Short mmCIF file of C-alpha atoms in Angstrom, two decimals:
data_model
loop_
_atom_site.label_atom_id
_atom_site.label_comp_id
_atom_site.label_asym_id
_atom_site.label_seq_id
_atom_site.Cartn_x
_atom_site.Cartn_y
_atom_site.Cartn_z
CA MET A 1 -54.22 28.02 -5.26
CA ARG A 2 -55.31 30.35 -2.49
CA ASN A 3 -52.43 32.79 -2.96
CA ILE A 4 -50.54 33.16 -6.22
CA LEU A 5 -46.82 33.40 -5.43
CA TRP A 6 -46.03 35.81 -8.21
CA ILE A 7 -43.80 38.61 -7.10
CA ASN A 8 -44.23 40.01 -3.66
CA TRP A 9 -40.48 40.49 -3.56
CA LEU A 10 -40.88 43.43 -5.94
CA LEU A 11 -42.94 45.45 -3.50
CA THR A 12 -39.75 46.92 -2.09
CA VAL A 13 -38.39 48.12 -5.42
CA LEU A 14 -41.43 49.14 -7.43
CA LEU A 15 -40.78 51.64 -10.19
CA VAL A 16 -42.66 53.02 -13.15
CA THR A 17 -41.63 55.17 -16.08
CA LEU A 18 -42.78 58.74 -16.61
CA THR A 19 -41.80 61.43 -19.06
CA SER A 20 -38.76 63.52 -18.10
CA SER A 21 -35.87 65.32 -19.73
CA CYS A 22 -34.40 61.88 -20.44
CA ASN A 23 -37.90 60.74 -21.49
CA ARG A 24 -37.83 58.49 -18.46
CA SER A 25 -37.98 59.04 -14.73
CA PHE A 26 -38.52 56.34 -12.15
CA ILE A 27 -40.81 56.58 -9.14
CA LYS A 28 -42.84 54.21 -6.95
CA LEU A 29 -45.79 52.51 -8.57
CA ASP A 30 -49.35 53.41 -7.72
CA VAL A 31 -50.96 50.06 -8.54
CA GLN A 32 -54.63 50.05 -9.53
CA ASN A 33 -56.99 47.87 -7.48
CA ILE A 34 -58.85 45.95 -10.19
CA ALA A 35 -61.37 44.64 -7.64
CA LEU A 36 -62.85 48.15 -7.48
CA LEU A 37 -63.65 48.22 -11.21
CA ASP A 38 -67.11 47.36 -12.47
CA SER A 39 -67.54 44.42 -14.83
CA THR A 40 -67.40 46.50 -18.03
CA GLU A 41 -64.35 48.50 -16.94
CA LEU A 42 -62.56 45.34 -15.85
CA ALA A 43 -63.30 43.49 -19.10
CA GLU A 44 -61.93 46.42 -21.07
CA LYS A 45 -58.82 46.59 -18.89
CA ILE A 46 -58.12 42.85 -19.19
CA HIS A 47 -58.46 43.06 -22.97
CA THR A 48 -56.17 46.12 -23.18
CA ASP A 49 -53.51 44.66 -20.85
CA ALA A 50 -53.46 41.35 -22.72
CA HIS A 51 -52.62 43.12 -25.97
CA LEU A 52 -50.14 45.35 -24.15
CA ILE A 53 -48.26 42.21 -23.08
CA LEU A 54 -47.94 41.17 -26.73
CA PHE A 55 -46.58 44.60 -27.58
CA ILE A 56 -44.08 44.48 -24.70
CA GLU A 57 -42.94 40.99 -25.72
CA GLN A 58 -42.25 42.17 -29.27
CA ASN A 59 -40.24 45.11 -27.97
CA ILE A 60 -38.27 42.92 -25.57
CA ASN A 61 -37.36 40.56 -28.41
CA GLN A 62 -35.99 43.55 -30.32
CA ILE A 63 -34.01 44.65 -27.25
CA HIS A 64 -32.62 41.10 -26.92
CA HIS A 65 -31.43 41.27 -30.51
CA ARG A 66 -29.81 44.65 -29.91
CA ALA A 67 -28.21 43.47 -26.66
CA GLU A 68 -26.69 40.31 -28.17
CA TYR A 69 -24.29 42.46 -30.19
CA TYR A 70 -22.80 43.81 -26.97
CA PHE A 71 -23.20 40.83 -24.66
CA ALA A 72 -21.67 38.12 -26.85
CA PRO A 73 -18.02 39.31 -26.79
CA PHE A 74 -18.08 39.38 -22.99
CA GLN A 75 -18.95 35.72 -22.45
CA MET A 76 -15.36 34.98 -21.55
CA ALA A 77 -13.22 34.77 -18.44
CA LYS A 78 -11.01 37.76 -19.21
CA PRO A 79 -12.56 41.20 -18.65
CA VAL A 80 -12.80 43.48 -21.68
CA ILE A 81 -12.73 47.26 -21.63
CA LEU A 82 -15.79 49.02 -23.01
CA THR A 83 -15.36 52.02 -25.27
CA GLY A 84 -17.23 55.23 -24.54
CA SER A 85 -19.83 54.52 -27.23
CA GLN A 86 -20.30 50.96 -25.94
CA ARG A 87 -20.84 52.24 -22.42
CA ARG A 88 -23.51 54.67 -23.60
CA GLU A 89 -25.25 52.03 -25.72
CA ILE A 90 -25.30 49.45 -22.91
CA LYS A 91 -26.74 51.99 -20.48
CA GLU A 92 -29.46 52.76 -23.02
CA ILE A 93 -30.22 49.02 -23.37
CA TRP A 94 -30.41 48.76 -19.57
CA ILE A 95 -32.89 51.65 -19.46
CA LEU A 96 -34.98 50.04 -22.22
CA TYR A 97 -35.09 46.78 -20.26
CA LEU A 98 -36.21 48.67 -17.17
CA ASP A 99 -38.90 50.49 -19.14
CA HIS A 100 -40.49 47.23 -20.23
CA LEU A 101 -39.86 45.16 -17.09
CA LEU A 102 -41.39 47.83 -14.92
CA GLY A 103 -44.41 48.01 -17.20
CA LEU A 104 -44.79 44.25 -16.74
CA THR A 105 -44.37 44.67 -12.99
CA GLU A 106 -47.28 47.10 -12.89
CA ILE A 107 -49.53 44.70 -14.82
CA MET A 108 -48.49 41.76 -12.69
CA LEU A 109 -49.12 43.51 -9.39
CA GLU A 110 -52.52 44.73 -10.51
CA TYR A 111 -53.59 41.14 -11.20
CA ARG A 112 -51.93 39.36 -8.27
CA ASN A 113 -55.20 39.42 -6.28
CA TYR A 114 -57.30 38.27 -9.22
CA GLN A 115 -59.24 35.91 -6.94
CA LYS A 116 -61.02 38.90 -5.41
CA ILE A 117 -62.79 39.78 -8.66
CA ALA A 118 -65.98 38.22 -10.04
CA PRO A 119 -65.62 34.47 -10.84
CA SER A 120 -66.58 35.03 -14.49
CA GLN A 121 -63.46 37.16 -15.06
CA ARG A 122 -60.93 35.39 -12.84
CA ASP A 123 -59.56 33.02 -15.46
CA SER A 124 -58.84 35.71 -18.05
CA ALA A 125 -57.32 37.93 -15.33
CA PHE A 126 -55.12 35.02 -14.26
CA LEU A 127 -53.86 34.56 -17.82
CA VAL A 128 -52.92 38.25 -18.07
CA GLY A 129 -51.16 38.34 -14.70
CA TYR A 130 -49.32 35.05 -15.22
CA SER A 131 -48.23 36.07 -18.73
CA ALA A 132 -46.77 39.30 -17.34
CA TYR A 133 -45.01 37.36 -14.57
CA LEU A 134 -43.41 34.77 -16.85
CA LEU A 135 -42.37 37.36 -19.41
CA LEU A 136 -40.78 39.47 -16.67
CA TYR A 137 -39.06 36.51 -15.03
CA SER A 138 -37.67 34.99 -18.23
CA THR A 139 -36.50 38.41 -19.45
CA GLY A 140 -34.84 39.16 -16.12
CA LEU A 141 -33.06 35.80 -16.16
CA TYR A 142 -32.00 36.33 -19.76
CA PHE A 143 -30.52 39.71 -18.88
CA LEU A 144 -28.68 38.28 -15.87
CA GLU A 145 -27.47 35.28 -17.85
CA ASN A 146 -25.74 37.69 -20.21
CA SER A 147 -24.60 40.36 -17.78
CA ALA A 148 -24.38 39.11 -14.18
CA PHE A 149 -20.91 38.67 -12.69
CA ILE A 150 -19.28 40.06 -15.84
CA THR A 151 -17.19 42.90 -14.47
CA PRO A 152 -17.74 45.55 -17.17
CA PHE A 153 -21.52 45.25 -16.88
CA GLU A 154 -21.61 44.90 -13.09
CA ILE A 155 -19.74 48.17 -12.65
CA LEU A 156 -21.34 50.13 -15.47
CA LEU A 157 -24.95 49.19 -14.75
CA ASP A 158 -24.60 49.92 -11.04
CA GLU A 159 -23.71 53.54 -11.78
CA PRO A 160 -26.44 56.10 -11.11
CA ILE A 161 -28.10 57.71 -14.12
CA PRO A 162 -29.15 61.09 -12.69
CA GLU A 163 -31.00 62.26 -15.81
CA CYS A 164 -33.35 59.27 -15.42
CA ASN A 165 -33.39 59.43 -11.61
CA LEU A 166 -31.87 55.94 -11.45
CA PRO A 167 -30.04 55.40 -8.15
CA LYS A 168 -26.65 53.86 -7.61
CA ASN A 169 -26.53 50.04 -7.24
CA LEU A 170 -29.94 49.51 -8.89
CA TYR A 171 -28.51 46.69 -11.01
CA SER A 172 -27.29 44.85 -7.89
CA GLN A 173 -30.76 45.14 -6.37
CA PHE A 174 -32.32 43.94 -9.61
CA LYS A 175 -29.93 40.98 -9.74
CA TRP A 176 -30.67 39.85 -6.22
CA HIS A 177 -34.41 40.22 -6.55
CA ILE A 178 -34.42 38.12 -9.72
CA LEU A 179 -32.24 35.46 -8.11
CA LYS A 180 -34.51 35.39 -5.05
CA LEU A 181 -37.69 34.81 -7.08
CA PRO A 182 -39.82 31.74 -6.25
CA GLU A 183 -38.30 28.44 -7.27
CA ILE A 184 -39.48 26.42 -10.23
CA THR A 185 -41.86 24.40 -8.05
CA ASN A 186 -43.89 27.55 -7.36
CA ILE A 187 -43.87 28.47 -11.03
CA ASN A 188 -45.14 24.99 -11.83
CA VAL A 189 -48.15 25.41 -9.55
CA SER A 190 -49.41 28.29 -11.65
CA TYR A 191 -48.36 26.58 -14.87
CA ASN A 192 -50.45 23.53 -14.00
CA ARG A 193 -53.44 25.81 -13.49
CA TYR A 194 -52.74 27.34 -16.91
CA LEU A 195 -52.71 23.87 -18.52
CA ARG A 196 -56.10 23.09 -17.02
CA LEU A 197 -57.50 26.37 -18.35
CA LYS A 198 -56.05 25.66 -21.76
CA GLU A 199 -57.77 22.26 -21.91
CA ARG A 200 -61.22 23.77 -21.44
CA SER A 201 -60.59 26.98 -23.37
CA SER A 202 -62.10 25.64 -26.61
CA GLY A 203 -65.49 25.37 -24.92
CA ASP A 204 -65.21 28.64 -22.99
CA SER A 205 -65.81 31.70 -25.15
CA GLY A 206 -64.36 33.97 -22.45
CA LEU A 207 -61.06 32.10 -22.43
CA SER A 208 -60.88 31.52 -26.17
CA ASP A 209 -60.62 35.29 -26.66
CA TYR A 210 -57.25 35.12 -24.89
CA ARG A 211 -55.73 32.13 -26.63
CA PHE A 212 -53.16 34.51 -28.16
CA LEU A 213 -51.55 34.62 -24.70
CA PHE A 214 -50.90 30.86 -24.72
CA PRO A 215 -47.68 31.11 -26.79
CA VAL A 216 -46.48 33.91 -24.51
CA ILE A 217 -46.97 31.74 -21.44
CA GLU A 218 -45.51 28.57 -22.94
CA SER A 219 -42.45 30.11 -24.57
CA ASN A 220 -41.51 32.14 -21.51
CA TYR A 221 -42.19 29.23 -19.18
CA ALA A 222 -39.87 27.04 -21.27
CA ALA A 223 -37.19 29.74 -21.32
CA THR A 224 -37.50 30.20 -17.56
CA VAL A 225 -37.22 26.48 -16.83
CA GLU A 226 -34.21 26.12 -19.12
CA ILE A 227 -32.30 28.99 -17.55
CA ILE A 228 -33.14 27.95 -13.99
CA ASN A 229 -32.11 24.35 -14.59
CA THR A 230 -28.87 25.18 -16.37
CA LYS A 231 -27.80 28.58 -15.08
CA ARG A 232 -29.18 29.24 -11.62
CA MET A 233 -26.56 27.25 -9.72
CA SER A 234 -23.75 28.70 -11.80
CA LEU A 235 -25.06 32.21 -11.13
CA LEU A 236 -25.14 31.55 -7.41
CA LEU A 237 -21.65 30.04 -7.54
CA ALA A 238 -20.44 33.03 -9.50
CA ASN A 239 -21.86 35.28 -6.81
CA TYR A 240 -19.88 33.36 -4.20
CA LEU A 241 -16.71 33.84 -6.26
CA ASP A 242 -17.65 37.49 -6.68
CA THR A 243 -17.70 37.86 -2.91
CA ILE A 244 -14.26 36.22 -2.67
CA LYS A 245 -13.02 38.55 -5.40
CA ASP A 246 -14.14 41.60 -3.44
CA GLY A 247 -12.13 40.31 -0.51
CA SER A 248 -9.01 39.84 -2.62
CA LEU A 249 -9.33 43.36 -3.97
CA LYS A 250 -8.82 44.74 -0.50
CA LEU A 251 -5.44 43.03 -0.41
CA VAL A 252 -4.33 44.80 -3.60
CA PHE A 253 -5.97 48.22 -3.60
CA PRO A 254 -6.97 50.61 -0.80
CA LEU A 255 -10.49 49.79 -1.91
CA GLN A 256 -12.74 50.97 0.86
CA LYS A 257 -13.31 54.69 0.89
CA GLY A 258 -12.50 55.19 4.57
CA VAL A 259 -9.28 53.21 4.29
CA ALA A 260 -8.25 54.95 1.09
CA LEU A 261 -8.85 58.41 2.56
CA PHE A 262 -6.80 57.49 5.62
CA MET A 263 -3.98 56.14 3.47
CA ALA A 264 -4.02 59.21 1.23
CA HIS A 265 -3.35 61.43 4.24
CA THR A 266 -0.86 59.18 6.01
CA ARG A 267 2.89 59.71 5.66
CA PHE A 268 5.68 58.19 7.69
CA THR A 269 7.34 61.62 7.93
CA ASN A 270 6.37 65.00 9.30
CA ARG A 271 7.22 66.78 6.00
CA ARG A 272 4.27 68.48 4.34
CA ASP A 273 5.93 69.54 1.07
CA GLY A 274 7.70 67.25 -1.34
CA PHE A 275 11.41 67.38 -2.10
CA ILE A 276 10.63 69.03 -5.44
CA THR A 277 11.33 72.73 -4.93
CA LYS A 278 9.43 75.80 -6.09
CA GLU A 279 12.28 76.56 -8.48
CA GLN A 280 11.93 73.08 -9.96
CA CYS A 281 8.17 73.65 -10.25
CA ARG A 282 8.87 76.82 -12.24
CA GLN A 283 11.23 74.88 -14.49
CA PHE A 284 8.56 72.21 -14.90
CA THR A 285 6.04 74.89 -15.94
CA GLU A 286 8.42 76.31 -18.54
CA LEU A 287 9.03 72.92 -20.18
CA ALA A 288 5.55 71.39 -19.98
CA GLU A 289 2.92 71.86 -22.68
CA PRO A 290 -0.87 71.45 -22.52
CA GLY A 291 -1.79 67.80 -22.94
CA ASP A 292 1.37 66.46 -21.28
CA ILE A 293 1.02 63.52 -18.90
CA ILE A 294 2.48 63.87 -15.41
CA LEU A 295 3.56 61.00 -13.16
CA GLU A 296 4.10 61.67 -9.45
CA ARG A 297 5.25 59.85 -6.34
CA GLY A 298 5.59 60.94 -2.74
CA GLU A 299 7.84 58.85 -0.53
CA TRP A 300 6.60 57.37 2.74
CA ARG A 301 2.94 57.61 1.81
CA MET A 302 0.84 54.68 2.89
CA THR A 303 -0.86 54.53 -0.53
CA ASN A 304 2.49 53.45 -1.98
CA LEU A 305 1.76 50.09 -0.36
CA GLY A 306 -1.79 49.96 -1.67
CA ILE A 307 -1.39 50.93 -5.33
CA PRO A 308 0.59 48.62 -7.63
CA GLY A 309 3.99 49.81 -8.86
CA PHE A 310 6.48 52.56 -8.12
CA TRP A 311 4.40 55.38 -9.67
CA PRO A 312 1.06 55.71 -7.81
CA HIS A 313 -0.28 58.93 -9.35
CA SER A 314 -0.79 60.60 -12.71
CA ALA A 315 -2.23 63.93 -13.85
CA LEU A 316 -2.91 65.93 -17.01
CA TYR A 317 -1.10 69.20 -17.60
CA LEU A 318 -3.22 72.05 -18.99
CA GLY A 319 -1.11 75.11 -18.38
CA ASN A 320 -2.63 78.23 -16.87
CA LEU A 321 -5.25 80.16 -18.80
CA GLN A 322 -2.71 82.33 -20.60
CA LYS A 323 -0.56 79.39 -21.64
CA LEU A 324 -3.53 77.27 -22.72
CA THR A 325 -4.97 80.17 -24.72
CA GLU A 326 -1.70 80.89 -26.52
CA TRP A 327 -0.99 77.19 -27.14
CA SER A 328 -4.46 76.62 -28.65
CA ARG A 329 -4.20 79.56 -31.09
CA ASP A 330 -4.00 77.10 -33.91
CA SER A 331 -6.08 77.30 -37.07
CA ILE A 332 -6.95 73.59 -36.97
CA ILE A 333 -8.04 73.69 -33.32
CA THR A 334 -9.98 76.91 -33.79
CA GLY A 335 -11.66 75.65 -36.96
CA PHE A 336 -12.66 72.37 -35.30
CA TYR A 337 -14.32 74.03 -32.32
CA GLN A 338 -15.95 76.77 -34.37
CA LYS A 339 -17.50 74.01 -36.47
CA LYS A 340 -18.79 72.33 -33.30
CA ASP A 341 -20.18 75.62 -32.03
CA PRO A 342 -20.28 78.56 -34.48
CA GLU A 343 -20.79 80.94 -31.54
CA CYS A 344 -17.33 80.11 -30.18
CA ARG A 345 -14.35 82.30 -31.00
CA ASP A 346 -11.71 79.72 -30.10
CA PHE A 347 -10.89 76.68 -27.93
CA ARG A 348 -10.79 78.66 -24.70
CA HIS A 349 -14.18 80.19 -25.43
CA TYR A 350 -15.59 76.73 -26.20
CA LEU A 351 -14.50 75.41 -22.79
CA GLU A 352 -15.96 78.48 -21.10
CA ARG A 353 -19.32 78.14 -22.89
CA HIS A 354 -19.77 74.37 -22.65
CA TYR A 355 -18.22 73.65 -19.24
CA PRO A 356 -18.90 76.84 -17.26
CA ASN A 357 -18.61 75.29 -13.80
CA ALA A 358 -15.37 73.50 -14.62
CA PHE A 359 -14.00 76.61 -16.30
CA SER A 360 -14.78 78.74 -13.23
CA ALA A 361 -13.01 76.22 -11.01
CA TYR A 362 -10.04 76.25 -13.39
CA LEU A 363 -9.79 80.05 -13.08
CA ALA A 364 -10.12 80.02 -9.28
CA GLY A 365 -6.46 79.22 -8.63
CA ASP A 366 -4.78 77.10 -5.96
CA MET A 367 -2.47 78.09 -3.10
CA GLY A 368 -2.12 81.56 -4.62
CA GLU A 369 -1.04 80.06 -7.95
CA ASP A 370 -2.80 79.57 -11.26
CA ASN A 371 -4.41 76.20 -11.82
CA SER A 372 -2.47 74.28 -14.47
CA ILE A 373 -3.23 70.61 -13.77
CA ILE A 374 -6.34 68.43 -13.63
CA GLU A 375 -6.11 65.22 -11.59
CA GLY A 376 -8.05 62.66 -9.61
CA LEU A 377 -7.55 62.85 -5.85
CA LYS A 378 -9.60 61.92 -2.80
CA GLU A 379 -11.79 64.99 -3.44
CA GLY A 380 -12.56 63.77 -6.97
CA ILE A 381 -11.49 65.21 -10.32
CA ILE A 382 -10.15 68.69 -9.51
CA PHE A 383 -7.77 71.41 -10.72
CA HIS A 384 -4.46 72.22 -9.04
CA SER A 385 -1.48 74.46 -9.56
CA VAL A 386 1.90 72.95 -10.38
CA ILE A 387 3.10 73.81 -6.87
CA GLY A 388 -0.06 72.29 -5.40
CA SER A 389 0.52 69.01 -7.23
CA VAL A 390 4.09 68.49 -8.45
CA GLY A 391 5.38 70.56 -5.53
CA LEU A 392 3.96 68.04 -3.06
CA ALA A 393 5.76 65.13 -4.72
CA ASP A 394 9.26 63.69 -4.34
CA HIS A 395 9.42 62.19 -7.84
CA ALA A 396 7.77 63.73 -10.91
CA ALA A 397 7.99 63.00 -14.62
CA CYS A 398 6.50 64.73 -17.66
CA LEU A 399 5.70 62.81 -20.85
CA ARG A 400 4.40 64.23 -24.12
CA PRO A 401 1.94 62.33 -26.31
CA ARG A 402 2.99 62.00 -29.95
CA LEU A 403 -0.31 63.37 -31.15
CA SER A 404 -1.53 66.41 -33.02
CA LYS A 405 -2.39 69.55 -31.10
CA LEU A 406 -6.04 68.98 -31.99
CA ALA A 407 -5.96 65.50 -30.42
CA LYS A 408 -4.48 67.00 -27.25
CA ALA A 409 -7.07 69.77 -27.21
CA ARG A 410 -9.83 67.17 -27.47
CA ALA A 411 -8.25 65.22 -24.60
CA ILE A 412 -8.26 68.40 -22.51
CA GLU A 413 -11.91 68.97 -23.41
CA THR A 414 -12.73 65.42 -22.28
CA ALA A 415 -10.94 66.04 -18.98
CA PHE A 416 -13.09 69.15 -18.47
CA GLN A 417 -16.16 66.93 -18.94
CA TYR A 418 -15.00 64.75 -16.06
CA TRP A 419 -14.26 67.64 -13.69
CA GLY A 420 -16.21 67.32 -10.43
CA ARG A 421 -16.81 63.58 -10.61
CA GLY A 422 -16.02 61.41 -7.62
CA TYR A 423 -12.88 59.39 -6.98
CA ASP A 424 -13.07 55.71 -7.96
CA TYR A 425 -12.07 53.71 -4.89
CA SER A 426 -12.32 50.43 -6.81
CA PHE A 427 -9.64 51.65 -9.27
CA SER A 428 -11.62 50.24 -12.20
CA LEU A 429 -11.55 51.57 -15.77
CA LEU A 430 -15.08 50.29 -16.32
CA SER A 431 -16.87 53.17 -14.59
CA ASP A 432 -17.61 56.59 -16.06
CA ASN A 433 -19.17 57.99 -12.93
CA GLU A 434 -16.09 57.93 -10.73
CA LEU A 435 -12.45 58.08 -11.81
CA VAL A 436 -9.06 57.40 -10.31
CA CYS A 437 -6.13 59.54 -11.47
CA SER A 438 -4.91 57.27 -14.27
CA GLU A 439 -8.48 56.61 -15.43
CA LEU A 440 -8.73 60.32 -16.17
CA ILE A 441 -5.68 60.02 -18.42
CA TYR A 442 -7.01 56.84 -20.03
CA LYS A 443 -10.44 58.25 -20.85
CA SER A 444 -9.20 61.67 -21.88
CA TYR A 445 -6.93 60.08 -24.46
CA GLU A 446 -9.20 57.16 -25.33
CA PRO A 447 -9.20 56.84 -29.14
CA THR A 448 -12.41 56.50 -31.14
CA ALA A 449 -13.23 56.17 -34.82
CA THR A 450 -13.18 59.97 -35.12
CA LYS A 451 -10.60 60.89 -32.49
CA GLU A 452 -6.86 60.29 -32.22
CA GLY A 453 -5.72 58.89 -28.91
CA LEU A 454 -3.32 56.76 -26.93
CA ASN A 455 -3.51 52.98 -26.57
CA PHE A 456 -2.51 52.18 -23.01
CA LEU A 457 -1.78 48.65 -21.82
CA THR A 458 -4.11 47.89 -18.93
CA SER A 459 -3.71 45.39 -16.11
CA GLU A 460 -6.13 42.91 -14.62
CA ILE A 461 -5.80 42.77 -10.85
CA ALA A 462 -8.27 40.71 -8.81
CA ARG A 463 -10.64 40.64 -11.81
CA ILE A 464 -10.59 44.43 -12.09
CA VAL A 465 -9.36 46.01 -15.33
CA THR A 466 -7.27 49.00 -14.34
CA LEU A 467 -4.49 51.29 -15.52
CA PRO A 468 -1.99 51.84 -12.70
CA ALA A 469 0.08 54.97 -13.29
CA ASN A 470 3.12 52.70 -13.22
CA ASN A 471 1.88 51.05 -16.42
CA ILE A 472 2.33 54.36 -18.26
CA ALA A 473 6.00 54.49 -17.26
CA ALA A 474 6.49 50.81 -18.11
CA GLN A 475 4.88 51.25 -21.52
CA PHE A 476 7.12 54.26 -22.22
CA ASP A 477 10.15 52.11 -21.39
CA ARG A 478 9.06 49.27 -23.69
CA GLU A 479 8.26 51.59 -26.61
CA TYR A 480 11.22 53.93 -26.21
CA GLY A 481 13.27 54.32 -29.39
CA THR A 482 10.71 52.56 -31.59
CA ASP A 483 8.53 54.02 -34.32
CA PRO A 484 5.28 53.01 -32.55
CA ALA A 485 6.32 54.89 -29.38
CA GLN A 486 3.39 57.01 -28.22
CA LEU A 487 5.13 59.25 -25.68
CA ASP A 488 8.20 61.46 -25.65
CA PHE A 489 10.30 62.26 -22.59
CA VAL A 490 10.22 65.85 -21.30
CA LEU A 491 11.78 65.72 -17.82
CA TYR A 492 12.15 63.66 -14.66
CA TYR A 493 12.84 64.81 -11.12
CA ALA A 494 14.18 61.81 -9.21
CA CYS A 495 14.27 61.79 -5.42
CA ASP A 496 17.53 61.03 -3.66
CA VAL A 497 16.07 59.70 -0.43
CA ARG A 498 19.29 59.71 1.59
CA ARG A 499 20.14 63.31 0.68
CA GLY A 500 16.56 64.51 0.91
CA LYS A 501 16.57 66.15 -2.52
CA SER A 502 14.98 65.74 -5.90
CA ARG A 503 17.33 66.12 -8.84
CA LEU A 504 16.85 66.41 -12.58
CA ALA A 505 17.50 63.00 -14.14
CA ASP A 506 17.73 61.82 -17.74
CA VAL A 507 15.50 59.56 -19.77
CA HIS A 508 17.58 56.45 -19.01
CA VAL A 509 17.06 56.89 -15.28
CA PHE A 510 13.35 57.39 -15.85
CA ARG A 511 13.10 54.26 -17.99
CA GLY A 512 14.15 52.17 -15.00
CA SER A 513 11.92 53.93 -12.49
CA HIS A 514 8.88 51.69 -12.99
CA LYS A 515 10.96 48.69 -11.89
CA LYS A 516 11.80 50.20 -8.50
CA PRO A 517 10.15 48.83 -5.36
CA ARG A 518 7.05 50.73 -4.37
CA TRP A 519 8.24 51.28 -0.81
CA SER A 520 11.41 53.02 0.34
CA PHE A 521 12.87 51.30 3.37
CA TYR A 522 15.12 54.25 4.22
CA LEU A 523 13.71 55.78 7.40
CA PHE A 524 13.27 59.53 7.42
CA SER A 525 12.41 61.35 10.62
CA GLN A 526 13.33 64.98 10.09
#
């Protein structure tokens, strides 16, 4: 074959691993030209690379075994939410795959022009290059077979990993490049050449030294053929359905960033402030405690049409610095954080030491008022005052988790970790890199084996697992008056649209709020 059709498609996305603070950083490959090596250097390189392929294959098999634990539960139609530890582990598996696949890519590209070297070394060079190609291809297909078009993995693996210099949407690029690899007929051309070499290898001392690569070639060829014949069409069909899904999302959520930003700013009224007054904001501040969950709604906002349910927004109440400091003067909280960091005096000091940028933003204030709330808005995860958040709403409710003060402090700490991250315009719980308002609540209070938390009931909308703020109100209503109830009622300001006022309402009025239509048809033109 005059030109081996191995993997020219990879020339646009070539990466290699180098040492960094994450022990990995990814840059463009500088592929060695083996035709420039003398005979001795080339023979040594071929021998070394052949054994390196065996080492990589062993490592990949171990990664497969590790990955199966996480992939298996997701081979189902219904999306599943990943825990924080699962998200971290799957990202680490993804990085390990990249480490080894990119090592194979480097080997493969170095040997793709094997025909330019001396005839006596071409056959052994072909075996090394083809082994690397088949191992890469079968591993890539295996990874896609277990992860492609499964929403939790699609979203998570497309997130950037700054500490490893991995860009956003790398998984999508990887997926398409694997799916666009040469068809099985092209693979067969090289495999037929391999079979001819194998037949005469017993009488060729040069080839017999590389017989240990035969099982690598044959096993990965068989795996590749099996996946292509049984999975390729289903993967392509799934991609078609994935495209349709993305279209349906736009009918449910204000998905696209430009549209969502426009909707966030658009009101069908010339009022700038909400109907909730400054006096009501002061009352809210007096009654609220750090860790409380806030629900908000502004009438006549275009996002009310785009986000499911009556309640479109949620936030986490922190209190100002004085209130948070006094509230957290608790021996259990102080002991916990002093154990985490013996240099810390208390919870406040821990936040200041470990999240200095977030803490500075928290102290900066808002609209001449102290910051007391953290929330996800178009600008991302930011701090606001009560007047700058609740005071811009027409409806507002405050709910108190039935958790220990330590659990609430740890939720607040988690929220500080997320400060500064972007806003999630896909409204999906599956991403850590960007968050919508209710995702901040969900992940701040996400329970783990060592952390108390809240178990929220999520929704699946257009194949996206999400937690609309309205779900929090609906769950409160369902659990109200029962022992398993997770939230207590603090207050509710309900908007009287016709009178243009927000009034204090009781828990029974709030319990029915989530059932209200998400759009008020009363026209207001003051």
